Tab-separated table of C-alpha atoms in Angstrom:
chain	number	residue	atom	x	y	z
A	1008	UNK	CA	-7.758	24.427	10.389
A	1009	UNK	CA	-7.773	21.826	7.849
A	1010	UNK	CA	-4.547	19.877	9.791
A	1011	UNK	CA	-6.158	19.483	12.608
A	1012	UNK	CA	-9.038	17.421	11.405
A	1013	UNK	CA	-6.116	15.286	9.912
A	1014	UNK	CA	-4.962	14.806	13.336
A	1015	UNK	CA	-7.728	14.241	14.526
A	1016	UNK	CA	-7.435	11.283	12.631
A	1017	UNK	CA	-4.225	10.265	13.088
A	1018	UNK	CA	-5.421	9.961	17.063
A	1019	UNK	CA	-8.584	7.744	16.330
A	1020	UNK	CA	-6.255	5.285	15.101
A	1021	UNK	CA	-3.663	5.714	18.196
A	1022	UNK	CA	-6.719	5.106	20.281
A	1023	UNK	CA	-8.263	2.036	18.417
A	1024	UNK	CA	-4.296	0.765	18.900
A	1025	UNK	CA	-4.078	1.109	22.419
A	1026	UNK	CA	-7.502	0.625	23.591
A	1027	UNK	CA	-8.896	-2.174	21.674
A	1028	UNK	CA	-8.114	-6.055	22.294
A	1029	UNK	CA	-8.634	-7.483	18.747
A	1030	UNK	CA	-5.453	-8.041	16.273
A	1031	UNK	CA	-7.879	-7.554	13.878
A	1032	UNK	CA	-8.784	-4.117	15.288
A	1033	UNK	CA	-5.182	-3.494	15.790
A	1034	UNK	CA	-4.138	-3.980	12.114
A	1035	UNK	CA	-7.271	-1.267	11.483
A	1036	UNK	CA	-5.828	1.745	13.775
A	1037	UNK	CA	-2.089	1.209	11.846
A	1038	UNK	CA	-3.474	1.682	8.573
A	1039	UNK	CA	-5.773	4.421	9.864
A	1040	UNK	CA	-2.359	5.793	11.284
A	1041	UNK	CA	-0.547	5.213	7.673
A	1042	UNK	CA	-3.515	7.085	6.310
A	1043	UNK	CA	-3.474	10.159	8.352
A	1044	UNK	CA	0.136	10.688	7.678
A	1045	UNK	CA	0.019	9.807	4.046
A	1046	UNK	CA	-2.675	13.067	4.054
A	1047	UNK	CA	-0.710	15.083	6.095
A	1048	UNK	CA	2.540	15.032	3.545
A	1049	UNK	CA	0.043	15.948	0.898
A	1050	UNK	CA	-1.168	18.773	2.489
A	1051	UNK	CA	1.582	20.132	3.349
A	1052	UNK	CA	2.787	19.810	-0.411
A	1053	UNK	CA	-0.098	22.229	-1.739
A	1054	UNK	CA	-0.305	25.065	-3.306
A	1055	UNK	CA	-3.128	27.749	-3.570
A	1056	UNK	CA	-4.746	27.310	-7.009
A	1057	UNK	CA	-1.839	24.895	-7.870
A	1058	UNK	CA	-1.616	22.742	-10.932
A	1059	UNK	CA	-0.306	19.064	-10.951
A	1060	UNK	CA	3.105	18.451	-11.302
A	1061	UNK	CA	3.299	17.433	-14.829
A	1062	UNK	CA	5.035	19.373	-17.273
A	1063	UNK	CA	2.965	20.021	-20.924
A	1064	UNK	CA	4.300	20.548	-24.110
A	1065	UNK	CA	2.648	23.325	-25.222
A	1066	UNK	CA	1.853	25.721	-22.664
A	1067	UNK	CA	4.018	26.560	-19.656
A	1068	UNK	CA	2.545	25.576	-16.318
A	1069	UNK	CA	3.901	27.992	-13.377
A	1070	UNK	CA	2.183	27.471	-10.130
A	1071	UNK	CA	3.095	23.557	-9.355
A	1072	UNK	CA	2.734	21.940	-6.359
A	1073	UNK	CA	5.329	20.596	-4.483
A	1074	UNK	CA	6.858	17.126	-5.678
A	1075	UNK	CA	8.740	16.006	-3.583
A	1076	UNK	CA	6.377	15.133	-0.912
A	1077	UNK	CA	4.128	13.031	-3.232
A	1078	UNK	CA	7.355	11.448	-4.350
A	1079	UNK	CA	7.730	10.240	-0.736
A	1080	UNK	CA	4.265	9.326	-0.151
A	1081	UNK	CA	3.944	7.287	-3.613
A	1082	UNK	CA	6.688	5.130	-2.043
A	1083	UNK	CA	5.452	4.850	1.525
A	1084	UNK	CA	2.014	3.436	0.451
A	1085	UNK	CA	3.518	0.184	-0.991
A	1086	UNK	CA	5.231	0.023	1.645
A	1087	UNK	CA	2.699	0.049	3.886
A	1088	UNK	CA	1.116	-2.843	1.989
A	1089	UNK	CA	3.738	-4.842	2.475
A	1090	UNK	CA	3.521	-4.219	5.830
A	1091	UNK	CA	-0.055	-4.616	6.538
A	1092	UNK	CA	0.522	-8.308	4.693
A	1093	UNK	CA	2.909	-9.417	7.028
A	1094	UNK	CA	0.996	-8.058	9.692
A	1095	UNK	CA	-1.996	-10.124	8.548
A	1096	UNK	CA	0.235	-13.297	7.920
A	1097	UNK	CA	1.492	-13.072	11.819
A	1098	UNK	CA	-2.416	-12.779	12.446
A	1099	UNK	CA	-3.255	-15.974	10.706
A	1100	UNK	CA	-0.562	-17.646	12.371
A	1101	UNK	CA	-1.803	-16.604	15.664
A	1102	UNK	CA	-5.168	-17.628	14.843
A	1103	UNK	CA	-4.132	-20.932	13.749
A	1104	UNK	CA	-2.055	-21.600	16.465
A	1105	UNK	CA	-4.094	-20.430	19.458
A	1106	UNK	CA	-7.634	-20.406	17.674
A	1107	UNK	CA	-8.331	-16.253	18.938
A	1108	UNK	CA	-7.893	-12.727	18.169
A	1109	UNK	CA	-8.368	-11.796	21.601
A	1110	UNK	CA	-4.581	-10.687	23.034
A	1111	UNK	CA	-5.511	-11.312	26.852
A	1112	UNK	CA	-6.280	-14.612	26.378
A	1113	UNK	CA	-2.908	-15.174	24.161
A	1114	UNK	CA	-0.956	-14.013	27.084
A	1115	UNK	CA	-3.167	-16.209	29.345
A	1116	UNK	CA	-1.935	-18.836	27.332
A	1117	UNK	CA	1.622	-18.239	27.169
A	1118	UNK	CA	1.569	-17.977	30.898
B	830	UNK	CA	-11.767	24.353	-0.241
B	831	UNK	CA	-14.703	23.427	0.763
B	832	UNK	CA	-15.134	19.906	-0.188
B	833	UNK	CA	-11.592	18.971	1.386
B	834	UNK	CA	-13.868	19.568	4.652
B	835	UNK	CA	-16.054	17.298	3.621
B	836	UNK	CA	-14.247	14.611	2.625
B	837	UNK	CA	-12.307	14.613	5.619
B	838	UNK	CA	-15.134	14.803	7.967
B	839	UNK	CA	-16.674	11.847	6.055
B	840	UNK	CA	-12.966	9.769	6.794
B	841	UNK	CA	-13.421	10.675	10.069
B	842	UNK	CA	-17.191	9.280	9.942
B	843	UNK	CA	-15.357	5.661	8.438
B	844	UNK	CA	-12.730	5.471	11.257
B	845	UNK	CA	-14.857	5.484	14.182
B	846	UNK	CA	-17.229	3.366	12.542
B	847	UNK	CA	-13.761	0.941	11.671
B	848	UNK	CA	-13.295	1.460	15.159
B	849	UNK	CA	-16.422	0.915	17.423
B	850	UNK	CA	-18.369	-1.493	15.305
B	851	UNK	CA	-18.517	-5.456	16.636
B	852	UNK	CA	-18.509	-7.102	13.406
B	853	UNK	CA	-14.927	-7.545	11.929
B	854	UNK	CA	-15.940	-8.134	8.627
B	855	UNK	CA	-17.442	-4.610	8.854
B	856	UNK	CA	-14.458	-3.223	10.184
B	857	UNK	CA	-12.882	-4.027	7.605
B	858	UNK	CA	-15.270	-2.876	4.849
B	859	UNK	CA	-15.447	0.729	6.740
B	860	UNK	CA	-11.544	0.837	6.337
B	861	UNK	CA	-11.912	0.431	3.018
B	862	UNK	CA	-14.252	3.035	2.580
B	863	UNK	CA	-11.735	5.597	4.464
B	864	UNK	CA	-9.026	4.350	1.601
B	865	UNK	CA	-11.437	5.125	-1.126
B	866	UNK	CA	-12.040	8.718	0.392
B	867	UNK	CA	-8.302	9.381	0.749
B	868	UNK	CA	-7.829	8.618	-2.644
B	869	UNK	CA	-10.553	10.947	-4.097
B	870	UNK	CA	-8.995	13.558	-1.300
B	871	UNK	CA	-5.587	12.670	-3.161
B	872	UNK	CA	-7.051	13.983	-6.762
B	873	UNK	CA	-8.859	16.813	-5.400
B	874	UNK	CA	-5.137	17.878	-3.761
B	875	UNK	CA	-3.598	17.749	-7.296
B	876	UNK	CA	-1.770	14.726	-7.009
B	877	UNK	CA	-2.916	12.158	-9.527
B	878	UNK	CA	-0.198	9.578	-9.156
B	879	UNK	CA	-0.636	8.818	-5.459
B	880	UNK	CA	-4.193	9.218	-6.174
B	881	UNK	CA	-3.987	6.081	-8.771
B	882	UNK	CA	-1.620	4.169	-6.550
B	883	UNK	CA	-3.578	4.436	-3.621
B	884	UNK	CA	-6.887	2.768	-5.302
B	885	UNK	CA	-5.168	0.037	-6.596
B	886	UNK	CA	-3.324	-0.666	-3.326
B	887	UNK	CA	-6.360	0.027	-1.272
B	888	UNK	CA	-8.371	-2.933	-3.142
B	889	UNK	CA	-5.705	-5.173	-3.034
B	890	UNK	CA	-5.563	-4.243	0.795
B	891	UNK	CA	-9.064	-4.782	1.173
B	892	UNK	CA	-8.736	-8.647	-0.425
B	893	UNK	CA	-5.893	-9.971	1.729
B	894	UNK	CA	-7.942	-8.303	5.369
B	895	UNK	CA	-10.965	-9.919	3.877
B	896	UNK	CA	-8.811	-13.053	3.116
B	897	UNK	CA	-7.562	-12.926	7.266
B	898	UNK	CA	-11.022	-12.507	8.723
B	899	UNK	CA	-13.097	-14.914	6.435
B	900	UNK	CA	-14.968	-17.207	8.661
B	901	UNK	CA	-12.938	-16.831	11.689
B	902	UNK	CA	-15.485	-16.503	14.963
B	903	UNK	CA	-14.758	-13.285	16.962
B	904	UNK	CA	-14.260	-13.432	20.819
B	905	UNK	CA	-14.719	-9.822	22.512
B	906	UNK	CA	-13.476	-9.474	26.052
B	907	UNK	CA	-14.469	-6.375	27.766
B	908	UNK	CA	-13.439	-7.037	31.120
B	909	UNK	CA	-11.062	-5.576	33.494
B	910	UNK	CA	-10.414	-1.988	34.203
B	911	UNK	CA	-12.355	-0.953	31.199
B	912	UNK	CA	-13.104	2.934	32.773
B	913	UNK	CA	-9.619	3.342	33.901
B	914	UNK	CA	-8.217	2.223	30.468
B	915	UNK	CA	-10.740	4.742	28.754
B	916	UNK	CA	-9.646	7.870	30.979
B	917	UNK	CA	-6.121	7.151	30.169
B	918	UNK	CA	-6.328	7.203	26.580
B	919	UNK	CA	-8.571	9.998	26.615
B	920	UNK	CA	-6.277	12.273	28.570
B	921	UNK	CA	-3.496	11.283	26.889
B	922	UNK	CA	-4.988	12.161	23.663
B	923	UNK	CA	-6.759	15.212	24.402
B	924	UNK	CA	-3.067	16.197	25.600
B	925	UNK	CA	-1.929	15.383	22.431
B	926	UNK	CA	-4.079	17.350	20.224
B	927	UNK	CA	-3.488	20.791	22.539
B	928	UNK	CA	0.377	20.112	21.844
B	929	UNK	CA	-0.609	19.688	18.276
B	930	UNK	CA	-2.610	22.396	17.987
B	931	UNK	CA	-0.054	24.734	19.147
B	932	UNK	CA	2.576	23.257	17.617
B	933	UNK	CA	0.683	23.795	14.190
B	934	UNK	CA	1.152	27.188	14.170
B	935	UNK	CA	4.380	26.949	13.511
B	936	UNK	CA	4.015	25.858	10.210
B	937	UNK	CA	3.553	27.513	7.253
B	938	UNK	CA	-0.577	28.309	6.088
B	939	UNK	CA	-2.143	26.066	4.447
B	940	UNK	CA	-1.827	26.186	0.863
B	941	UNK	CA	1.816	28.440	0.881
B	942	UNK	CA	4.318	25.998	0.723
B	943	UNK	CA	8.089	26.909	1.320
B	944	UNK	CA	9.590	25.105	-1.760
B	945	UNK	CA	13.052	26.067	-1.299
B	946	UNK	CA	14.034	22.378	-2.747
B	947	UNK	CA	11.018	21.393	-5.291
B	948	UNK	CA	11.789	24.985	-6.925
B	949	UNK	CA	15.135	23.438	-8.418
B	950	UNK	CA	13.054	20.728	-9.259
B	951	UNK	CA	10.297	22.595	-10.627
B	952	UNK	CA	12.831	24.814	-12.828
B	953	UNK	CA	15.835	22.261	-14.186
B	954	UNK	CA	13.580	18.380	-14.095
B	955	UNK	CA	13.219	18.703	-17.277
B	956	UNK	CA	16.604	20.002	-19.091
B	957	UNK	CA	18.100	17.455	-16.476
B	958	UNK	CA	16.101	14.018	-16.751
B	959	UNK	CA	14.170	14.809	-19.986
B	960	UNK	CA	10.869	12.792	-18.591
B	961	UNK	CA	7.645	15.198	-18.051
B	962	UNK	CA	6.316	14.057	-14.780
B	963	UNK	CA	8.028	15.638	-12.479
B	964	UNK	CA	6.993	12.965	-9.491
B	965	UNK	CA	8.503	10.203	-11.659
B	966	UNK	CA	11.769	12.432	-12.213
B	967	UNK	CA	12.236	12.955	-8.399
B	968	UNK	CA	11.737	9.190	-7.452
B	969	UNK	CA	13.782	7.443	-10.388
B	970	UNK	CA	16.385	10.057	-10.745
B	971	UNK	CA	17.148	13.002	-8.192
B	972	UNK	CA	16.268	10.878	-5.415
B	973	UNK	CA	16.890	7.370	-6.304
B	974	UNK	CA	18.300	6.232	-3.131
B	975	UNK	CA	15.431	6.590	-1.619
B	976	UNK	CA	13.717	4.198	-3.911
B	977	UNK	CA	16.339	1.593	-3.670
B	978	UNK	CA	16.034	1.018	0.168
B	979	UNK	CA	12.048	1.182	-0.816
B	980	UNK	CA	12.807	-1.601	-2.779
B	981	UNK	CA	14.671	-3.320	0.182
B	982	UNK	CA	11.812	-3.039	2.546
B	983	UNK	CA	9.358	-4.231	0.271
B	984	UNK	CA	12.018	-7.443	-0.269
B	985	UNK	CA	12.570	-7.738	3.003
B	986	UNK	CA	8.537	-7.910	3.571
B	987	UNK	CA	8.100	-10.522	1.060
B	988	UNK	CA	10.892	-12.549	2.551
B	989	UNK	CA	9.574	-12.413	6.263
B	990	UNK	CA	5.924	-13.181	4.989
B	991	UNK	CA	6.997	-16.511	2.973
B	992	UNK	CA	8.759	-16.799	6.141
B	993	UNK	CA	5.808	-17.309	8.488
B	994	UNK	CA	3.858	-19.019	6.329
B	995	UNK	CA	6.287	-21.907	5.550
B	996	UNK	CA	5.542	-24.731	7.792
B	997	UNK	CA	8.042	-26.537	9.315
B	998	UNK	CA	8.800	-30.305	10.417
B	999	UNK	CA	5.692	-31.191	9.396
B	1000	UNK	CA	5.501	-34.619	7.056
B	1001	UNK	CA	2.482	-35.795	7.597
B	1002	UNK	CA	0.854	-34.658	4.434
B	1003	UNK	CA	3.717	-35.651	1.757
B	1004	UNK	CA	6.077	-34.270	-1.100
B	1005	UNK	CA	3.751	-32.056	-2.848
B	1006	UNK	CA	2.238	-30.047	-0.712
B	1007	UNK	CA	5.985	-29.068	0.532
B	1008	UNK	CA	7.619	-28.518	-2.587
B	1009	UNK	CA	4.340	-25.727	-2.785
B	1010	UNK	CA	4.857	-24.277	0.391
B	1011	UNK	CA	8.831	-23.380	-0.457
C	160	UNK	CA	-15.228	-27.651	0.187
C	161	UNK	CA	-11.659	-27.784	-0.960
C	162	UNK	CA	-12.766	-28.919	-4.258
C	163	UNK	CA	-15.273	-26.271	-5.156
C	164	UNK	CA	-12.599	-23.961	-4.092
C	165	UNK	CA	-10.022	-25.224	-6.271
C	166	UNK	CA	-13.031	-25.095	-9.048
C	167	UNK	CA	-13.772	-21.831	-8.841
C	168	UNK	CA	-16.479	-20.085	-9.690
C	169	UNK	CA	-19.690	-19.968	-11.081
C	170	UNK	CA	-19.683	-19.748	-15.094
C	171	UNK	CA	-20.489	-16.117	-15.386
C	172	UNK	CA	-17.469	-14.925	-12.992
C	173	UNK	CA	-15.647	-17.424	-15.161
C	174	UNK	CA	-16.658	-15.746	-18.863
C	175	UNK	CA	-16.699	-12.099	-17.495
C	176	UNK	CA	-12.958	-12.896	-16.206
C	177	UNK	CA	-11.982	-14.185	-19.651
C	178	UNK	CA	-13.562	-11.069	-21.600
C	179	UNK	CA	-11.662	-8.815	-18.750
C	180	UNK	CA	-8.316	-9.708	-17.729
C	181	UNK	CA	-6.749	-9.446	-20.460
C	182	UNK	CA	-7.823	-5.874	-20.739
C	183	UNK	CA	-6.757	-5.139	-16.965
C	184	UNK	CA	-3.136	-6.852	-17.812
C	185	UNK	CA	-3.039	-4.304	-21.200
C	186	UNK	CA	-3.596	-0.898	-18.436
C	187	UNK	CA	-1.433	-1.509	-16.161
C	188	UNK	CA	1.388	-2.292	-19.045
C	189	UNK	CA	0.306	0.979	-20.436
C	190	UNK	CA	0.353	2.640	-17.090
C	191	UNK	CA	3.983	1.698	-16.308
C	192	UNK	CA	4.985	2.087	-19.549
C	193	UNK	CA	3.844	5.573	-19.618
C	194	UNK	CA	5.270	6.398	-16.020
C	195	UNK	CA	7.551	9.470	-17.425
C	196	UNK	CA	5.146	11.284	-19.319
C	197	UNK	CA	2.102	11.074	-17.590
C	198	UNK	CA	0.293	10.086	-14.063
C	199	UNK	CA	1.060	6.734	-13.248
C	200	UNK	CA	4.716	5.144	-13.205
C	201	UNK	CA	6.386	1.585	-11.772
C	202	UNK	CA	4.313	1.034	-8.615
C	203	UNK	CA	1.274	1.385	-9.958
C	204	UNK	CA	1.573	-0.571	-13.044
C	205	UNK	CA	3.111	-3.199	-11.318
C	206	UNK	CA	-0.046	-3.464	-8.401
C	207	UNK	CA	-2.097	-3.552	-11.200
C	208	UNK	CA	-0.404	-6.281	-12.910
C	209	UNK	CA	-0.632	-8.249	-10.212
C	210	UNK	CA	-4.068	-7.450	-9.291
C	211	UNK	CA	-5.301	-9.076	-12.961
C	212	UNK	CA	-3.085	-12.592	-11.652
C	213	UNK	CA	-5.101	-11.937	-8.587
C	214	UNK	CA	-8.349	-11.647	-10.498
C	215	UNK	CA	-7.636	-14.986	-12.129
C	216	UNK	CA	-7.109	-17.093	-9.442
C	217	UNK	CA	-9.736	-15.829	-7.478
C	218	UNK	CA	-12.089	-16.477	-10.571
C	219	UNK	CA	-10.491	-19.839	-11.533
C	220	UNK	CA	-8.887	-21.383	-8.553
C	221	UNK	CA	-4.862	-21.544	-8.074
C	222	UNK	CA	-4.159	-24.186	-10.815
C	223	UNK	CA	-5.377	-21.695	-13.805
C	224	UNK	CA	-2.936	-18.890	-12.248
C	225	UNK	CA	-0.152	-20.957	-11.858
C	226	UNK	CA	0.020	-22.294	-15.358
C	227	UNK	CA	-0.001	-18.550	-16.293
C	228	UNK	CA	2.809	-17.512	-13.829
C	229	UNK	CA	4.358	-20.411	-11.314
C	230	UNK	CA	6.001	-19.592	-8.196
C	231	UNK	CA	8.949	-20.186	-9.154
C	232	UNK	CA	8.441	-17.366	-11.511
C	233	UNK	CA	7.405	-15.205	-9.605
C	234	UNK	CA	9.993	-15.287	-7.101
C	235	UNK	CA	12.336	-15.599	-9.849
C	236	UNK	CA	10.994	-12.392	-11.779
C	237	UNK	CA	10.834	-10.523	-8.112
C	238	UNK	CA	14.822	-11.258	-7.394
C	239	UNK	CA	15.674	-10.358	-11.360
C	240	UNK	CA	13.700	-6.902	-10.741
C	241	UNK	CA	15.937	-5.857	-7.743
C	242	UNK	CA	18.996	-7.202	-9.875
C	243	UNK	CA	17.906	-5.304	-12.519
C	244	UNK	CA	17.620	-1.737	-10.686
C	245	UNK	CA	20.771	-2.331	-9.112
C	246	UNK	CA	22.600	-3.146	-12.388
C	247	UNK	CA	21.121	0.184	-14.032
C	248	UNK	CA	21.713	2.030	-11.140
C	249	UNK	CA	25.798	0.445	-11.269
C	250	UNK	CA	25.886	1.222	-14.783
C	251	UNK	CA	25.917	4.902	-14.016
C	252	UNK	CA	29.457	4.211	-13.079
C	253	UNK	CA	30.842	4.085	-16.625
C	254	UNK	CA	29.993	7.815	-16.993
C	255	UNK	CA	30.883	8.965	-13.549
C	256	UNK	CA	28.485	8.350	-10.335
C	257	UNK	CA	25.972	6.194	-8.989
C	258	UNK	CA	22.520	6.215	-10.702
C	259	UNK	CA	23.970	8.671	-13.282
C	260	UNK	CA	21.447	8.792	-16.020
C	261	UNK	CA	23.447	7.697	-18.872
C	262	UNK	CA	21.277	7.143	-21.808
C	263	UNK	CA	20.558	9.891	-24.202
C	264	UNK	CA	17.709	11.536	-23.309
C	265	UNK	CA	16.158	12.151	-26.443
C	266	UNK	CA	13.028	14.309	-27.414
C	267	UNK	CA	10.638	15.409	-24.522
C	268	UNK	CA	7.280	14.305	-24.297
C	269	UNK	CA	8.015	10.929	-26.134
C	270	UNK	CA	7.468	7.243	-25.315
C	271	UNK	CA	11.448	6.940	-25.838
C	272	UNK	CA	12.610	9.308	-23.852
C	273	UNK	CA	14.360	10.697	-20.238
C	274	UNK	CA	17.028	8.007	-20.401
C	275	UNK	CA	17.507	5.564	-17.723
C	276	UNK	CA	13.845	6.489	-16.188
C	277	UNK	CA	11.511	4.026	-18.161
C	278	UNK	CA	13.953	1.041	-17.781
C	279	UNK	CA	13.869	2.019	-14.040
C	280	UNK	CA	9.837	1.389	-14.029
C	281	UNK	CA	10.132	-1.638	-15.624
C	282	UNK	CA	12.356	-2.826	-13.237
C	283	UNK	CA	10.608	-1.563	-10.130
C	284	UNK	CA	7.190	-2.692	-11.912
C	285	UNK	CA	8.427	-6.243	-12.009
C	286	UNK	CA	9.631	-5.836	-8.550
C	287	UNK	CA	6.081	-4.638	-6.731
C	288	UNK	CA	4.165	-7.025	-9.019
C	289	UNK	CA	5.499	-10.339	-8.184
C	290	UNK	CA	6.029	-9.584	-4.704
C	291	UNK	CA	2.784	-8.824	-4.112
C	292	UNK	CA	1.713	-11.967	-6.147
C	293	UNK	CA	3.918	-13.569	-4.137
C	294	UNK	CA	2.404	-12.085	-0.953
C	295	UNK	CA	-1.144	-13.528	-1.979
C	296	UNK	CA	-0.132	-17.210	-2.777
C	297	UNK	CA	1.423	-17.264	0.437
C	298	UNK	CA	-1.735	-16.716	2.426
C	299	UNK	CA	-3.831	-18.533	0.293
C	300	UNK	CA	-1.481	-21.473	0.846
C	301	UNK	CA	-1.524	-20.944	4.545
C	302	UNK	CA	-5.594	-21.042	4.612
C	303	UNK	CA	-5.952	-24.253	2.526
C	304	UNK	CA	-3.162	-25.734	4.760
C	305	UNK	CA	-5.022	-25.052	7.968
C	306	UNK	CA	-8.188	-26.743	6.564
C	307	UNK	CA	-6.185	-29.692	5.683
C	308	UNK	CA	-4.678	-30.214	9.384
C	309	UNK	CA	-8.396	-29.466	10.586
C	310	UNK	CA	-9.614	-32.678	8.822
C-alpha cells in the first residue's frame, strides 16, 4: 500500500508540529506536511503504464495521466513558498525581538 | 513500481532525521534532501512540470531557511511532562493511521484513476486551447480561476512579509536606510 | 563584517557568476516561454528568473543586484503582472465571458500558438519572479538591520 507510506509521512510532520518546541522545527513539520500532500494528489493522478500529459505531433498518445491534479499541485507549491517565507520572516522577528526559538520561554515572557 | 518504494522509504529516512536531529542547520539540510527526493518521485510519477517546479522552489526554499537559522544559537528545553506529551501524540497518531488505513480502501487502486473530468480534457484540450501541454491548458485556460486567487495568495504573501519586516518609529539610523526598508 | 558582506565574494564565485548567470536568466526565459508546448510554463520560469537575481546578489553583494533590478522595480513589475492577468483575463469580455480565449489560436505545436495562454505565462512569470525577489530583499534587509541595532 503505496498511500500509506505517504501517510505515514504526512503524520511525522503532524508529530514534529505538535511535539517539538523549536519554530525552527515547527516551520520543518509544515513543509513536511505540504510535502506529503503534494505526493498524495500525484498519486492519486496515475495511471498504470501512463504517459505524461503532453500531447505530440506525430504520434497519438492514449493512456495519459490525469491533469488536473498536477494542475493543482503546480499551483499549491508556490504557494507554499510563499508561505514558508512569511513563516520564516515572523521567525526572524521573533528572534530579534525576544533573542529564542524556544516557544515556552516566549510565553514566559509575555506573561 | 518498485523504486516508488524506495524513494519513499528514503523520504521517510530524511523526515525523522529533519525531525530528531539537535542541530538546526541540519534540520534544515535533511529537509532539503526530502524536497530533492519528492521531486525525482515527481518524474518517476510522469509529471515533469511539477517535477521542474518543485527543484527550483525547493533550492530557493532551502536559501531563505538557511538565511533564518544562520548563526542564531539554539536553546532546547526538554522539560516538563515530556512522557505524557509523547503518549499523547503517539496515540493520537497511531489512531490516525487505523482511520486512514481503513478509510483508504475506499478509494480507487492505485494506478486506476476515475477520470470522469480529465477525460474531456484529455479528448477536446487541444481543438479547444490549441497549446500541447495539457497541464498548462488546464491552469491558464479551463481552470483559470483557480490561478487567479493563486495569484492573490501569493500577493497577499508578499504584502504581509514586507509587512513584518518594515520597521517602524525607528529614526535613529537616518533617511536612507528607511527609504530601503519601504 | 558588514563590509565584506556588502563585498561579496571571493574572485572565483565572482568570475564563475559572470560566465553563469547570464545563461541561468536565458533558461528560465526559454522555460516560460515554452510553457504551452512543452514541460515547464509561468511558475517555473519565473522562480528561475529570480533565482539568477538571487545568484547575483549572493555572489556580489546587494548593490550589484540592485543596479540590475531596484526595488522599486520589482514591486513595480510584481503589481503590473497581476494587472496584466487581470486585463487579459477582462479582455475575454469583448467576445463573450470571462477569461475567454480570444486570440486566434493558430497552428499546434508552434511557439505562436494556443491564443491567450503564452501571454498568460508571461504575466504570471513576472508575477512569481519579482515577488519572490521581493521576498529575499526583504529578509536580507531585516538581517543587516538587526546587526546594525546590535552595534
Amino acid at each position: 500500500m503505496i498511500y500509506l507510506l505517504c501517510l505515514v509521512l504526512f503524520s511525522l510532520g503532524v508529530y514534529c508540529v505538535l511535539r517539538k518546541r523549536n519554530i525552527i522545527k515547527i516551520i520543518v513539520g509544515i513543509i513536511i506536511i505540504e510535502y506529503a500532500v503534494n505526493l498524495f494528489f500525484i498519486l492519486v493522478a496515475y495511471r498504470e503504464k501512463g504517459r505524461a500529459p503532453i500531447l505530440s505531433s506525430q504520434t497519438p498518445i492514449l493512456n495519459m495521466v490525469d491533469p488536473l491534479p498536477q494542475a493543482l499541485v503546480l499551483t499549491a507549491i508556490v504557494i507554499g513558498l510563499a508561505t514558508t517565507a512569511l513563516l520564516a520572516a515572523i521567525a526572524m522577528r521573533i528572534y530579534e525581538k525576544y533573542g529564542t526559538f524556544d516557544i515556552t520561554k516566549i510565553r514566559e515572557l509575555r506573561g | 513500481m518498485i523504486e516508488l518504494y524506495i524513494l519513499l522509504i528514503f523520504m521517510i529516512i530524511g523526515a525523522i532525521v529533519a525531525i530528531e536531529v539537535k542541530d538546526l542547520l541540519s534540520s534544515v539540510v535533511a529537509v532539503g534532501a526530502v524536497g530533492l527526493g519528492l521531486s525525482i518521485a515527481f518524474l518517476i510519477l510522469k509529471a515533469p512540470d511539477v517535477a521542474i517546479t518543485q527543484l527550483v522552489v525547493e533550492i530557493l526554499c532551502l536559501i531563505i531557511l538557511i538565511r533564518a537559522t544562520l548563526k542564531k544559537d539554539l536553546p532546547f528545553s526538554t522539560s516538563g511532562r515530556w512522557f505524557f506529551n509523547s503518549l499523547i501524540t503517539a496515540g493520537f497518531l497511531t489512531i490516525f493511521l487505523f482511520m486512514a488505513a481503513e478509510a483508504l480502501q475506499q478509494l480507487p487502486k492505485f494506478g486506476q484513476p476515475i477520470m470522469r473530468v480529465a477525460s474531456t480534457y484529455l479528448q477536446q484540450g487541444l481543438s479547444e486551447t490549441g497549446a500541447a501541454n495539457l497541464v498548462s491548458s488546464v491552469i491558464l485556460d479551463f481552470r483559470a480561476y483557480d490561478t487567479l486567487g493563486e495569484a492573490t495568495v501569493l500577493f497577499t504573501a508578499v504584502i504581509g512579509v514586507l509587512t513584518l519586516v518594515r520597521r517602524i518609529g525607528r529614526k535613529k539610523i537616518g533617511e536612507k536606510v528607511k527609504a530601503e526598508d519601504e | 563584517m558588514s563590509k565584506e558582506h556588502q563585498a561579496g565574494m571571493s574572485l572565483i564565485v565572482k568570475t564563475i557568476t559572470r560566465l553563469t548567470v547570464g545563461l541561468i536568466l536565458l533558461y528560465g526565459i526559454y522555460i516560460l516561454l515554452h510553457g504551452h508546448i512543452s514541460p515547464g510554463g509561468g511558475f517555473a520560469g519565473g522562480v528561475i528568473v529570480a533565482l539568477s537575481f538571487i545568484h547575483l546578489m549572493l555572489a556580489y553583494g546587494k548593490e550589484m543586484a540592485f543596479k540590475k533590478l531596484s526595488k522599486g522595480a520589482a514591486s513595480f513589475l510584481e503589481s503590473g503582472g497581476a494587472i496584466m492577468f487581470l486585463l487579459i483575463a477582462l479582455s475575454g469580455f469583448s467576445g463573450g465571458y470571462f477569461f475567454l480565449n480570444f486570440i486566434n489560436k493558430g497552428e499546434p505545436f508552434r511557439l505562436f500558438s494556443a491564443g491567450i495562454i503564452p501571454l498568460c505565462n508571461i504575466a504570471i512569470s513576472f508575477k512569481v519572479g519579482a515577488g519572490l525577489f521581493a521576498i529575499f530583499v526583504a529578509l536580507v534587509l531585516l538581517k543587516t538591520n538587526s546587526k546594525e541595532k546590535e552595534r
